[in-house]
PDB file of C-alpha atoms in Angstrom:
ATOM      1  CA  MET A   1     103.987  83.131  91.432  1.00  0.00           C
ATOM      2  CA  SER A   2     100.525  83.548  92.947  1.00  0.00           C
ATOM      3  CA  ASP A   3      99.857  85.722  95.978  1.00  0.00           C
ATOM      4  CA  ALA A   4      99.260  82.617  98.104  1.00  0.00           C
ATOM      5  CA  GLU A   5     102.524  81.019  96.952  1.00  0.00           C
ATOM      6  CA  TRP A   6     104.443  84.229  97.735  1.00  0.00           C
ATOM      7  CA  MET A   7     102.997  84.320 101.232  1.00  0.00           C
ATOM      8  CA  SER A   8     103.882  80.657 101.870  1.00  0.00           C
ATOM      9  CA  GLN A   9     107.519  81.404 101.086  1.00  0.00           C
ATOM     10  CA  GLU A  10     107.843  84.249 103.562  1.00  0.00           C
ATOM     11  CA  PRO A  11     110.468  83.339 106.187  1.00  0.00           C
ATOM     12  CA  GLN A  12     109.195  82.807 109.698  1.00  0.00           C
ATOM     13  CA  ASP A  13     111.210  84.117 112.629  1.00  0.00           C
ATOM     14  CA  ASP A  14     110.145  84.549 116.231  1.00  0.00           C
ATOM     15  CA  GLU A  15     112.004  87.874 116.272  1.00  0.00           C
ATOM     16  CA  TRP A  16     109.351  89.488 114.070  1.00  0.00           C
ATOM     17  CA  PRO A  17     105.645  89.764 114.902  1.00  0.00           C
ATOM     18  CA  VAL A  18     103.007  88.161 112.704  1.00  0.00           C
ATOM     19  CA  VAL A  19     101.383  90.864 110.582  1.00  0.00           C
ATOM     20  CA  ASP A  20      98.156  90.981 108.582  1.00  0.00           C
ATOM     21  CA  LEU A  21      99.084  92.189 105.101  1.00  0.00           C
ATOM     22  CA  ARG A  22      95.446  92.590 103.972  1.00  0.00           C
ATOM     23  CA  LEU A  23      96.215  91.489 100.431  1.00  0.00           C
ATOM     24  CA  ASP A  24      92.676  92.360  99.340  1.00  0.00           C
ATOM     25  CA  VAL A  25      93.220  96.068 100.111  1.00  0.00           C
ATOM     26  CA  PRO A  26      95.637  98.303  98.154  1.00  0.00           C
ATOM     27  CA  HIS A  27      98.595  99.485 100.174  1.00  0.00           C
ATOM     28  CA  SER A  28     100.676 102.590  99.443  1.00  0.00           C
ATOM     29  CA  ALA A  29     104.017 100.755  99.732  1.00  0.00           C
ATOM     30  CA  ARG A  30     102.914  97.994  97.364  1.00  0.00           C
ATOM     31  CA  VAL A  31     101.348 100.423  94.869  1.00  0.00           C
ATOM     32  CA  TYR A  32     104.630 102.337  94.811  1.00  0.00           C
ATOM     33  CA  ASP A  33     106.525  99.067  94.371  1.00  0.00           C
ATOM     34  CA  TYR A  34     104.431  98.253  91.309  1.00  0.00           C
ATOM     35  CA  LEU A  35     104.901 101.741  89.855  1.00  0.00           C
ATOM     36  CA  ILE A  36     108.701 101.508  90.012  1.00  0.00           C
ATOM     37  CA  GLY A  37     108.742  98.005  88.542  1.00  0.00           C
ATOM     38  CA  GLY A  38     108.962  95.908  91.706  1.00  0.00           C
ATOM     39  CA  LYS A  39     107.466  92.463  92.312  1.00  0.00           C
ATOM     40  CA  THR A  40     106.210  92.776  95.903  1.00  0.00           C
ATOM     41  CA  ASN A  41     102.626  93.732  95.048  1.00  0.00           C
ATOM     42  CA  PHE A  42      99.256  92.038  94.652  1.00  0.00           C
ATOM     43  CA  GLU A  43      96.103  92.294  92.599  1.00  0.00           C
ATOM     44  CA  ALA A  44      94.464  95.036  94.682  1.00  0.00           C
ATOM     45  CA  ASP A  45      97.657  97.099  94.484  1.00  0.00           C
ATOM     46  CA  ARG A  46      97.980  96.625  90.752  1.00  0.00           C
ATOM     47  CA  VAL A  47      94.354  97.641  90.171  1.00  0.00           C
ATOM     48  CA  ALA A  48      94.876 100.829  92.207  1.00  0.00           C
ATOM     49  CA  ALA A  49      98.153 101.599  90.444  1.00  0.00           C
ATOM     50  CA  LYS A  50      96.676 101.076  86.976  1.00  0.00           C
ATOM     51  CA  ALA A  51      93.716 103.339  87.787  1.00  0.00           C
ATOM     52  CA  SER A  52      96.138 106.051  88.930  1.00  0.00           C
ATOM     53  CA  VAL A  53      98.233 105.643  85.788  1.00  0.00           C
ATOM     54  CA  GLN A  54      95.088 105.922  83.691  1.00  0.00           C
ATOM     55  CA  ALA A  55      94.404 109.237  85.428  1.00  0.00           C
ATOM     56  CA  TRP A  56      97.976 110.428  84.827  1.00  0.00           C
ATOM     57  CA  PRO A  57     100.104 108.229  82.543  1.00  0.00           C
ATOM     58  CA  ALA A  58     103.395 109.836  83.637  1.00  0.00           C
ATOM     59  CA  LEU A  59     103.055 108.606  87.230  1.00  0.00           C
ATOM     60  CA  PRO A  60     105.568 105.709  86.896  1.00  0.00           C
ATOM     61  CA  ILE A  61     108.135 108.067  85.333  1.00  0.00           C
ATOM     62  CA  SER A  62     107.714 110.523  88.202  1.00  0.00           C
ATOM     63  CA  MET A  63     108.059 107.812  90.849  1.00  0.00           C
ATOM     64  CA  ARG A  64     111.135 106.216  89.276  1.00  0.00           C
ATOM     65  CA  THR A  65     112.739 109.646  88.904  1.00  0.00           C
ATOM     66  CA  THR A  66     112.049 110.343  92.576  1.00  0.00           C
ATOM     67  CA  ARG A  67     113.828 107.113  93.459  1.00  0.00           C
ATOM     68  CA  THR A  68     116.913 108.188  91.518  1.00  0.00           C
ATOM     69  CA  PHE A  69     116.845 111.555  93.310  1.00  0.00           C
ATOM     70  CA  MET A  70     117.098 109.696  96.613  1.00  0.00           C
ATOM     71  CA  GLN A  71     120.118 107.804  95.348  1.00  0.00           C
ATOM     72  CA  ARG A  72     121.845 111.006  94.187  1.00  0.00           C
ATOM     73  CA  ALA A  73     121.072 112.847  97.410  1.00  0.00           C
ATOM     74  CA  VAL A  74     122.486 110.062  99.595  1.00  0.00           C
ATOM     75  CA  ARG A  75     125.560 109.754  97.399  1.00  0.00           C
ATOM     76  CA  ARG A  76     126.259 113.477  97.388  1.00  0.00           C
ATOM     77  CA  LEU A  77     125.630 113.888 101.121  1.00  0.00           C
ATOM     78  CA  THR A  78     128.060 111.063 101.817  1.00  0.00           C
ATOM     79  CA  GLU A  79     130.739 112.053  99.314  1.00  0.00           C
ATOM     80  CA  GLU A  80     130.612 115.852  99.382  1.00  0.00           C
ATOM     81  CA  TYR A  81     129.338 116.681 102.866  1.00  0.00           C
ATOM     82  CA  GLY A  82     130.821 113.835 104.893  1.00  0.00           C
ATOM     83  CA  VAL A  83     127.500 112.543 106.249  1.00  0.00           C
ATOM     84  CA  ARG A  84     127.926 109.238 108.060  1.00  0.00           C
ATOM     85  CA  GLN A  85     124.508 108.907 109.717  1.00  0.00           C
ATOM     86  CA  PHE A  86     121.097 108.673 108.030  1.00  0.00           C
ATOM     87  CA  LEU A  87     117.573 108.521 109.435  1.00  0.00           C
ATOM     88  CA  ASP A  88     115.340 107.280 106.622  1.00  0.00           C
ATOM     89  CA  ILE A  89     111.615 107.581 107.397  1.00  0.00           C
ATOM     90  CA  GLY A  90     109.052 106.124 105.017  1.00  0.00           C
ATOM     91  CA  THR A  91     111.528 103.524 103.849  1.00  0.00           C
ATOM     92  CA  GLY A  92     109.144 101.464 101.757  1.00  0.00           C
ATOM     93  CA  ILE A  93     109.719  97.953 100.446  1.00  0.00           C
ATOM     94  CA  PRO A  94     113.486  97.390 100.161  1.00  0.00           C
ATOM     95  CA  THR A  95     114.612  98.030  96.590  1.00  0.00           C
ATOM     96  CA  SER A  96     118.332  97.891  95.879  1.00  0.00           C
ATOM     97  CA  PRO A  97     120.254 100.077  96.131  1.00  0.00           C
ATOM     98  CA  ASN A  98     118.895 101.096  99.525  1.00  0.00           C
ATOM     99  CA  VAL A  99     120.261 104.018 101.562  1.00  0.00           C
ATOM    100  CA  HIS A 100     122.799 101.904 103.469  1.00  0.00           C
ATOM    101  CA  GLU A 101     124.058 100.242 100.288  1.00  0.00           C
ATOM    102  CA  ILE A 102     124.766 103.639  98.707  1.00  0.00           C
ATOM    103  CA  ALA A 103     126.250 105.275 101.807  1.00  0.00           C
ATOM    104  CA  GLN A 104     128.308 102.269 102.919  1.00  0.00           C
ATOM    105  CA  GLY A 105     129.551 101.753  99.374  1.00  0.00           C
ATOM    106  CA  ILE A 106     131.275 105.121  99.807  1.00  0.00           C
ATOM    107  CA  ALA A 107     131.912 105.096 103.566  1.00  0.00           C
ATOM    108  CA  PRO A 108     131.722 101.575 105.049  1.00  0.00           C
ATOM    109  CA  GLU A 109     131.375 103.036 108.546  1.00  0.00           C
ATOM    110  CA  ALA A 110     128.094 104.796 107.684  1.00  0.00           C
ATOM    111  CA  ARG A 111     125.080 104.105 109.896  1.00  0.00           C
ATOM    112  CA  VAL A 112     121.428 104.045 108.836  1.00  0.00           C
ATOM    113  CA  ALA A 113     118.220 103.824 110.851  1.00  0.00           C
ATOM    114  CA  TYR A 114     115.183 102.916 108.755  1.00  0.00           C
ATOM    115  CA  VAL A 115     111.647 103.762 109.896  1.00  0.00           C
ATOM    116  CA  ASP A 116     108.318 102.637 108.491  1.00  0.00           C
ATOM    117  CA  ASN A 117     104.968 101.483 109.830  1.00  0.00           C
ATOM    118  CA  ASP A 118     103.822  99.484 106.809  1.00  0.00           C
ATOM    119  CA  PRO A 119     103.249  95.769 107.560  1.00  0.00           C
ATOM    120  CA  ILE A 120     104.662  94.757 104.185  1.00  0.00           C
ATOM    121  CA  VAL A 121     107.918  96.597 104.927  1.00  0.00           C
ATOM    122  CA  LEU A 122     108.233  94.852 108.283  1.00  0.00           C
ATOM    123  CA  THR A 123     108.137  91.466 106.546  1.00  0.00           C
ATOM    124  CA  HIS A 124     111.136  92.532 104.444  1.00  0.00           C
ATOM    125  CA  ALA A 125     113.070  94.339 107.179  1.00  0.00           C
ATOM    126  CA  ARG A 126     115.897  91.783 107.122  1.00  0.00           C
ATOM    127  CA  ALA A 127     116.978  93.211 103.761  1.00  0.00           C
ATOM    128  CA  LEU A 128     117.554  96.541 105.502  1.00  0.00           C
ATOM    129  CA  MET A 129     119.799  95.023 108.161  1.00  0.00           C
ATOM    130  CA  SER A 130     122.655  93.753 105.960  1.00  0.00           C
ATOM    131  CA  SER A 131     125.241  96.281 107.113  1.00  0.00           C
ATOM    132  CA  THR A 132     128.955  96.333 106.496  1.00  0.00           C
ATOM    133  CA  GLU A 133     131.071  95.160 109.420  1.00  0.00           C
ATOM    134  CA  GLN A 134     132.232  98.734 110.064  1.00  0.00           C
ATOM    135  CA  GLY A 135     128.755 100.306 109.944  1.00  0.00           C
ATOM    136  CA  ARG A 136     125.365  99.644 111.497  1.00  0.00           C
ATOM    137  CA  THR A 137     121.732  99.550 110.387  1.00  0.00           C
ATOM    138  CA  CYS A 138     118.423  99.036 112.148  1.00  0.00           C
ATOM    139  CA  TYR A 139     114.727  98.977 111.341  1.00  0.00           C
ATOM    140  CA  ILE A 140     112.142 100.720 113.537  1.00  0.00           C
ATOM    141  CA  ASP A 141     108.436  99.964 113.179  1.00  0.00           C
ATOM    142  CA  ALA A 142     106.983 103.436 113.827  1.00  0.00           C
ATOM    143  CA  ASP A 143     104.770 106.133 112.295  1.00  0.00           C
ATOM    144  CA  LEU A 144     106.028 109.497 111.068  1.00  0.00           C
ATOM    145  CA  ARG A 145     103.106 111.069 112.926  1.00  0.00           C
ATOM    146  CA  ASP A 146     104.503 109.810 116.240  1.00  0.00           C
ATOM    147  CA  VAL A 147     107.855 111.543 116.538  1.00  0.00           C
ATOM    148  CA  ASP A 148     108.376 110.385 120.134  1.00  0.00           C
ATOM    149  CA  SER A 149     108.151 106.723 119.110  1.00  0.00           C
ATOM    150  CA  ILE A 150     110.926 107.303 116.575  1.00  0.00           C
ATOM    151  CA  ILE A 151     113.287 109.406 118.643  1.00  0.00           C
ATOM    152  CA  GLY A 152     112.689 107.285 121.739  1.00  0.00           C
ATOM    153  CA  ALA A 153     113.255 103.939 120.035  1.00  0.00           C
ATOM    154  CA  PRO A 154     116.129 102.013 121.670  1.00  0.00           C
ATOM    155  CA  GLN A 155     117.280 100.777 118.249  1.00  0.00           C
ATOM    156  CA  LEU A 156     117.739 104.375 117.071  1.00  0.00           C
ATOM    157  CA  ARG A 157     119.997 105.252 119.995  1.00  0.00           C
ATOM    158  CA  GLU A 158     122.027 102.076 119.464  1.00  0.00           C
ATOM    159  CA  VAL A 159     122.758 102.946 115.836  1.00  0.00           C
ATOM    160  CA  LEU A 160     122.767 106.752 115.613  1.00  0.00           C
ATOM    161  CA  ASP A 161     124.546 109.334 117.774  1.00  0.00           C
ATOM    162  CA  LEU A 162     122.168 112.303 117.772  1.00  0.00           C
ATOM    163  CA  THR A 163     124.874 114.588 119.192  1.00  0.00           C
ATOM    164  CA  LYS A 164     126.526 114.372 115.752  1.00  0.00           C
ATOM    165  CA  PRO A 165     125.069 115.375 112.355  1.00  0.00           C
ATOM    166  CA  VAL A 166     122.406 113.129 110.831  1.00  0.00           C
ATOM    167  CA  ALA A 167     120.741 113.322 107.413  1.00  0.00           C
ATOM    168  CA  LEU A 168     116.965 113.011 107.762  1.00  0.00           C
ATOM    169  CA  SER A 169     115.532 111.469 104.596  1.00  0.00           C
ATOM    170  CA  LEU A 170     111.807 111.860 103.867  1.00  0.00           C
ATOM    171  CA  ILE A 171     111.348 110.654 100.310  1.00  0.00           C
ATOM    172  CA  ALA A 172     107.857 110.177  98.823  1.00  0.00           C
ATOM    173  CA  ILE A 173     106.223 110.095 102.258  1.00  0.00           C
ATOM    174  CA  VAL A 174     104.862 113.494 103.373  1.00  0.00           C
ATOM    175  CA  HIS A 175     102.031 113.385 100.814  1.00  0.00           C
ATOM    176  CA  PHE A 176     100.535 110.604 102.942  1.00  0.00           C
ATOM    177  CA  VAL A 177     100.374 112.994 105.919  1.00  0.00           C
ATOM    178  CA  LEU A 178      97.347 115.276 105.676  1.00  0.00           C
ATOM    179  CA  ASP A 179      97.366 118.919 106.751  1.00  0.00           C
ATOM    180  CA  GLU A 180      95.329 118.050 109.843  1.00  0.00           C
ATOM    181  CA  ASP A 181      98.385 116.147 111.137  1.00  0.00           C
ATOM    182  CA  ASP A 182     100.693 119.162 110.547  1.00  0.00           C
ATOM    183  CA  PRO A 183     103.391 117.545 108.385  1.00  0.00           C
ATOM    184  CA  GLN A 184     105.636 120.627 108.464  1.00  0.00           C
ATOM    185  CA  GLY A 185     105.439 120.608 112.266  1.00  0.00           C
ATOM    186  CA  LEU A 186     106.378 116.920 112.372  1.00  0.00           C
ATOM    187  CA  VAL A 187     109.458 117.603 110.264  1.00  0.00           C
ATOM    188  CA  ARG A 188     110.467 120.501 112.528  1.00  0.00           C
ATOM    189  CA  ARG A 189     110.117 118.308 115.618  1.00  0.00           C
ATOM    190  CA  LEU A 190     112.356 115.668 114.067  1.00  0.00           C
ATOM    191  CA  MET A 191     114.964 118.223 113.001  1.00  0.00           C
ATOM    192  CA  ASP A 192     114.906 119.790 116.477  1.00  0.00           C
ATOM    193  CA  GLU A 193     116.202 116.471 117.824  1.00  0.00           C
ATOM    194  CA  LEU A 194     119.177 116.477 115.449  1.00  0.00           C
ATOM    195  CA  ALA A 195     122.529 118.176 115.974  1.00  0.00           C
ATOM    196  CA  PRO A 196     123.642 121.329 114.144  1.00  0.00           C
ATOM    197  CA  GLY A 197     125.142 120.369 110.818  1.00  0.00           C
ATOM    198  CA  SER A 198     122.361 117.856 110.154  1.00  0.00           C
ATOM    199  CA  PHE A 199     120.605 117.717 106.790  1.00  0.00           C
ATOM    200  CA  LEU A 200     117.039 117.390 105.566  1.00  0.00           C
ATOM    201  CA  ALA A 201     116.366 115.657 102.232  1.00  0.00           C
ATOM    202  CA  LEU A 202     112.675 115.755 101.351  1.00  0.00           C
ATOM    203  CA  THR A 203     110.321 115.380  98.407  1.00  0.00           C
ATOM    204  CA  VAL A 204     106.770 116.681  98.046  1.00  0.00           C
ATOM    205  CA  PHE A 205     104.122 115.378  95.632  1.00  0.00           C
ATOM    206  CA  THR A 206     102.777 118.321  93.646  1.00  0.00           C
ATOM    207  CA  GLY A 207     100.118 119.124  91.096  1.00  0.00           C
ATOM    208  CA  ASP A 208     101.907 122.253  89.859  1.00  0.00           C
ATOM    209  CA  THR A 209     103.125 120.615  86.650  1.00  0.00           C
ATOM    210  CA  ASP A 210      99.800 118.957  85.717  1.00  0.00           C
ATOM    211  CA  PRO A 211      96.919 119.907  88.032  1.00  0.00           C
ATOM    212  CA  VAL A 212      94.335 117.828  86.175  1.00  0.00           C
ATOM    213  CA  GLY A 213      96.342 114.613  85.825  1.00  0.00           C
ATOM    214  CA  VAL A 214      97.879 114.685  89.287  1.00  0.00           C
ATOM    215  CA  GLY A 215      94.514 115.651  90.751  1.00  0.00           C
ATOM    216  CA  GLY A 216      93.165 112.459  89.218  1.00  0.00           C
ATOM    217  CA  VAL A 217      95.874 110.453  91.003  1.00  0.00           C
ATOM    218  CA  GLU A 218      94.949 112.128  94.285  1.00  0.00           C
ATOM    219  CA  ARG A 219      91.305 111.181  93.799  1.00  0.00           C
ATOM    220  CA  GLU A 220      92.122 107.576  92.884  1.00  0.00           C
ATOM    221  CA  TYR A 221      94.284 107.049  95.968  1.00  0.00           C
ATOM    222  CA  ASN A 222      91.767 108.600  98.333  1.00  0.00           C
ATOM    223  CA  ALA A 223      88.876 106.662  96.782  1.00  0.00           C
ATOM    224  CA  ARG A 224      90.750 103.427  97.550  1.00  0.00           C
ATOM    225  CA  GLY A 225      91.395 104.278 101.183  1.00  0.00           C
ATOM    226  CA  ILE A 226      94.945 105.642 100.799  1.00  0.00           C
ATOM    227  CA  PRO A 227      94.907 109.228 102.116  1.00  0.00           C
ATOM    228  CA  LEU A 228      97.024 111.424  99.852  1.00  0.00           C
ATOM    229  CA  GLN A 229      97.454 115.195  99.561  1.00  0.00           C
ATOM    230  CA  VAL A 230      99.344 117.066  96.848  1.00  0.00           C
ATOM    231  CA  ARG A 231     100.986 120.410  97.641  1.00  0.00           C
ATOM    232  CA  ASP A 232     102.326 123.426  95.746  1.00  0.00           C
ATOM    233  CA  LYS A 233     105.774 125.003  95.806  1.00  0.00           C
ATOM    234  CA  ALA A 234     104.956 127.438  98.621  1.00  0.00           C
ATOM    235  CA  GLU A 235     103.818 124.540 100.807  1.00  0.00           C
ATOM    236  CA  THR A 236     107.010 122.699  99.888  1.00  0.00           C
ATOM    237  CA  LEU A 237     109.156 125.653 100.972  1.00  0.00           C
ATOM    238  CA  ALA A 238     107.436 125.597 104.368  1.00  0.00           C
ATOM    239  CA  PHE A 239     109.051 122.228 105.126  1.00  0.00           C
ATOM    240  CA  PHE A 240     112.475 123.901 104.880  1.00  0.00           C
ATOM    241  CA  ASP A 241     111.679 127.010 106.909  1.00  0.00           C
ATOM    242  CA  GLY A 242     114.627 127.788 109.194  1.00  0.00           C
ATOM    243  CA  TYR A 243     117.174 125.676 107.307  1.00  0.00           C
ATOM    244  CA  ASP A 244     119.643 126.646 104.563  1.00  0.00           C
ATOM    245  CA  LEU A 245     118.780 125.083 101.229  1.00  0.00           C
ATOM    246  CA  LEU A 246     121.629 123.689  99.204  1.00  0.00           C
ATOM    247  CA  ASP A 247     121.850 124.702  95.553  1.00  0.00           C
ATOM    248  CA  PRO A 248     119.754 124.532  93.439  1.00  0.00           C
ATOM    249  CA  GLY A 249     117.063 125.011  96.105  1.00  0.00           C
ATOM    250  CA  ILE A 250     113.563 123.605  95.576  1.00  0.00           C
ATOM    251  CA  THR A 251     113.318 121.992  92.150  1.00  0.00           C
ATOM    252  CA  LEU A 252     111.530 119.180  90.395  1.00  0.00           C
ATOM    253  CA  VAL A 253     113.391 116.008  91.350  1.00  0.00           C
ATOM    254  CA  HIS A 254     115.185 115.551  88.019  1.00  0.00           C
ATOM    255  CA  HIS A 255     116.684 119.055  88.211  1.00  0.00           C
ATOM    256  CA  TRP A 256     118.360 118.527  91.603  1.00  0.00           C
ATOM    257  CA  ARG A 257     122.045 118.077  90.746  1.00  0.00           C
ATOM    258  CA  PRO A 258     121.427 115.621  87.903  1.00  0.00           C
ATOM    259  CA  ASP A 259     124.128 113.203  86.821  1.00  0.00           C
ATOM    260  CA  PRO A 260     125.743 114.193  83.503  1.00  0.00           C
ATOM    261  CA  ASP A 261     124.626 110.986  81.806  1.00  0.00           C
ATOM    262  CA  ALA A 262     121.055 111.069  83.135  1.00  0.00           C
ATOM    263  CA  PRO A 263     118.420 110.427  80.440  1.00  0.00           C
ATOM    264  CA  PRO A 264     116.271 113.446  79.580  1.00  0.00           C
ATOM    265  CA  VAL A 265     112.950 113.807  81.419  1.00  0.00           C
ATOM    266  CA  ARG A 266     110.180 116.293  80.621  1.00  0.00           C
ATOM    267  CA  ASP A 267     109.049 118.632  83.387  1.00  0.00           C
ATOM    268  CA  GLU A 268     105.422 117.791  82.635  1.00  0.00           C
ATOM    269  CA  ASP A 269     106.130 114.137  83.458  1.00  0.00           C
ATOM    270  CA  ILE A 270     107.303 114.938  86.984  1.00  0.00           C
ATOM    271  CA  ALA A 271     105.057 115.667  89.984  1.00  0.00           C
ATOM    272  CA  MET A 272     107.606 115.776  92.788  1.00  0.00           C
ATOM    273  CA  TYR A 273     109.546 118.692  94.234  1.00  0.00           C
ATOM    274  CA  ALA A 274     112.847 118.003  95.974  1.00  0.00           C
ATOM    275  CA  GLY A 275     115.137 119.892  98.268  1.00  0.00           C
ATOM    276  CA  VAL A 276     118.100 119.309 100.536  1.00  0.00           C
ATOM    277  CA  ALA A 277     118.914 121.702 103.372  1.00  0.00           C
ATOM    278  CA  VAL A 278     121.320 121.975 106.286  1.00  0.00           C
ATOM    279  CA  LYS A 279     120.511 122.887 109.881  1.00  0.00           C
ATOM    280  CA  ARG A 280     123.064 125.490 110.924  1.00  0.00           C
ATOM    281  CA  SER A 281     122.172 125.757 114.612  1.00  0.00           C
TER     282      SER A 281
END
């Protein structure tokens, strides 16, 4: 299907605003979609993705492995820690299973608020709203850099009870927030709004495993107008300052509580740290 044909088949609904997808410009959500094998991407995105893969051929492996970390983290938080509320920021293009599909598959009453500010995600937001009858979901069009617009969104308050524990999920997103915007401070502000007993699940794009290759990815993204910043393990730990990390602490994504039947992955093919922590007070 051509890009024009895909656009003509997009459903129209007065509930959603008309958005300019800028198909001639690569977009982080669509590049990521291509890297994990999705179909919601266009020529500019594929060119950017292929250039990044040329710089570091393991990039698709790292991104797919990060996606499976998200699935494990949501499953374990729901099953083992009794989490029934999730705030997922940097949702990306819906790719099944999404957070609500995993959580509600275990606990049908689970509630999920999705947040993203990417136009392409907004056009697919209906896929994030297919809740079980017992649970609830919503989609909020907002930017991680604007915490007030997230916490103050009426949809959030309709779906989540912030006086009870919430799991804040920030998967493959903070590398698009540059140091000048204080990403660690943004995470702290969000966690400050959540009740004791809440969790933080977060990944950080790193060059520690392959500085040259991952540095090439960073250059390719920035050269194409997608601001991206890789960080080391010490910078990753700063996101969890003040919270209690669950075992095994900060690890590469494939080492965080892997499933017994998970296929083997080489450390050098992964450029993402992961951690899950709990807010005690």
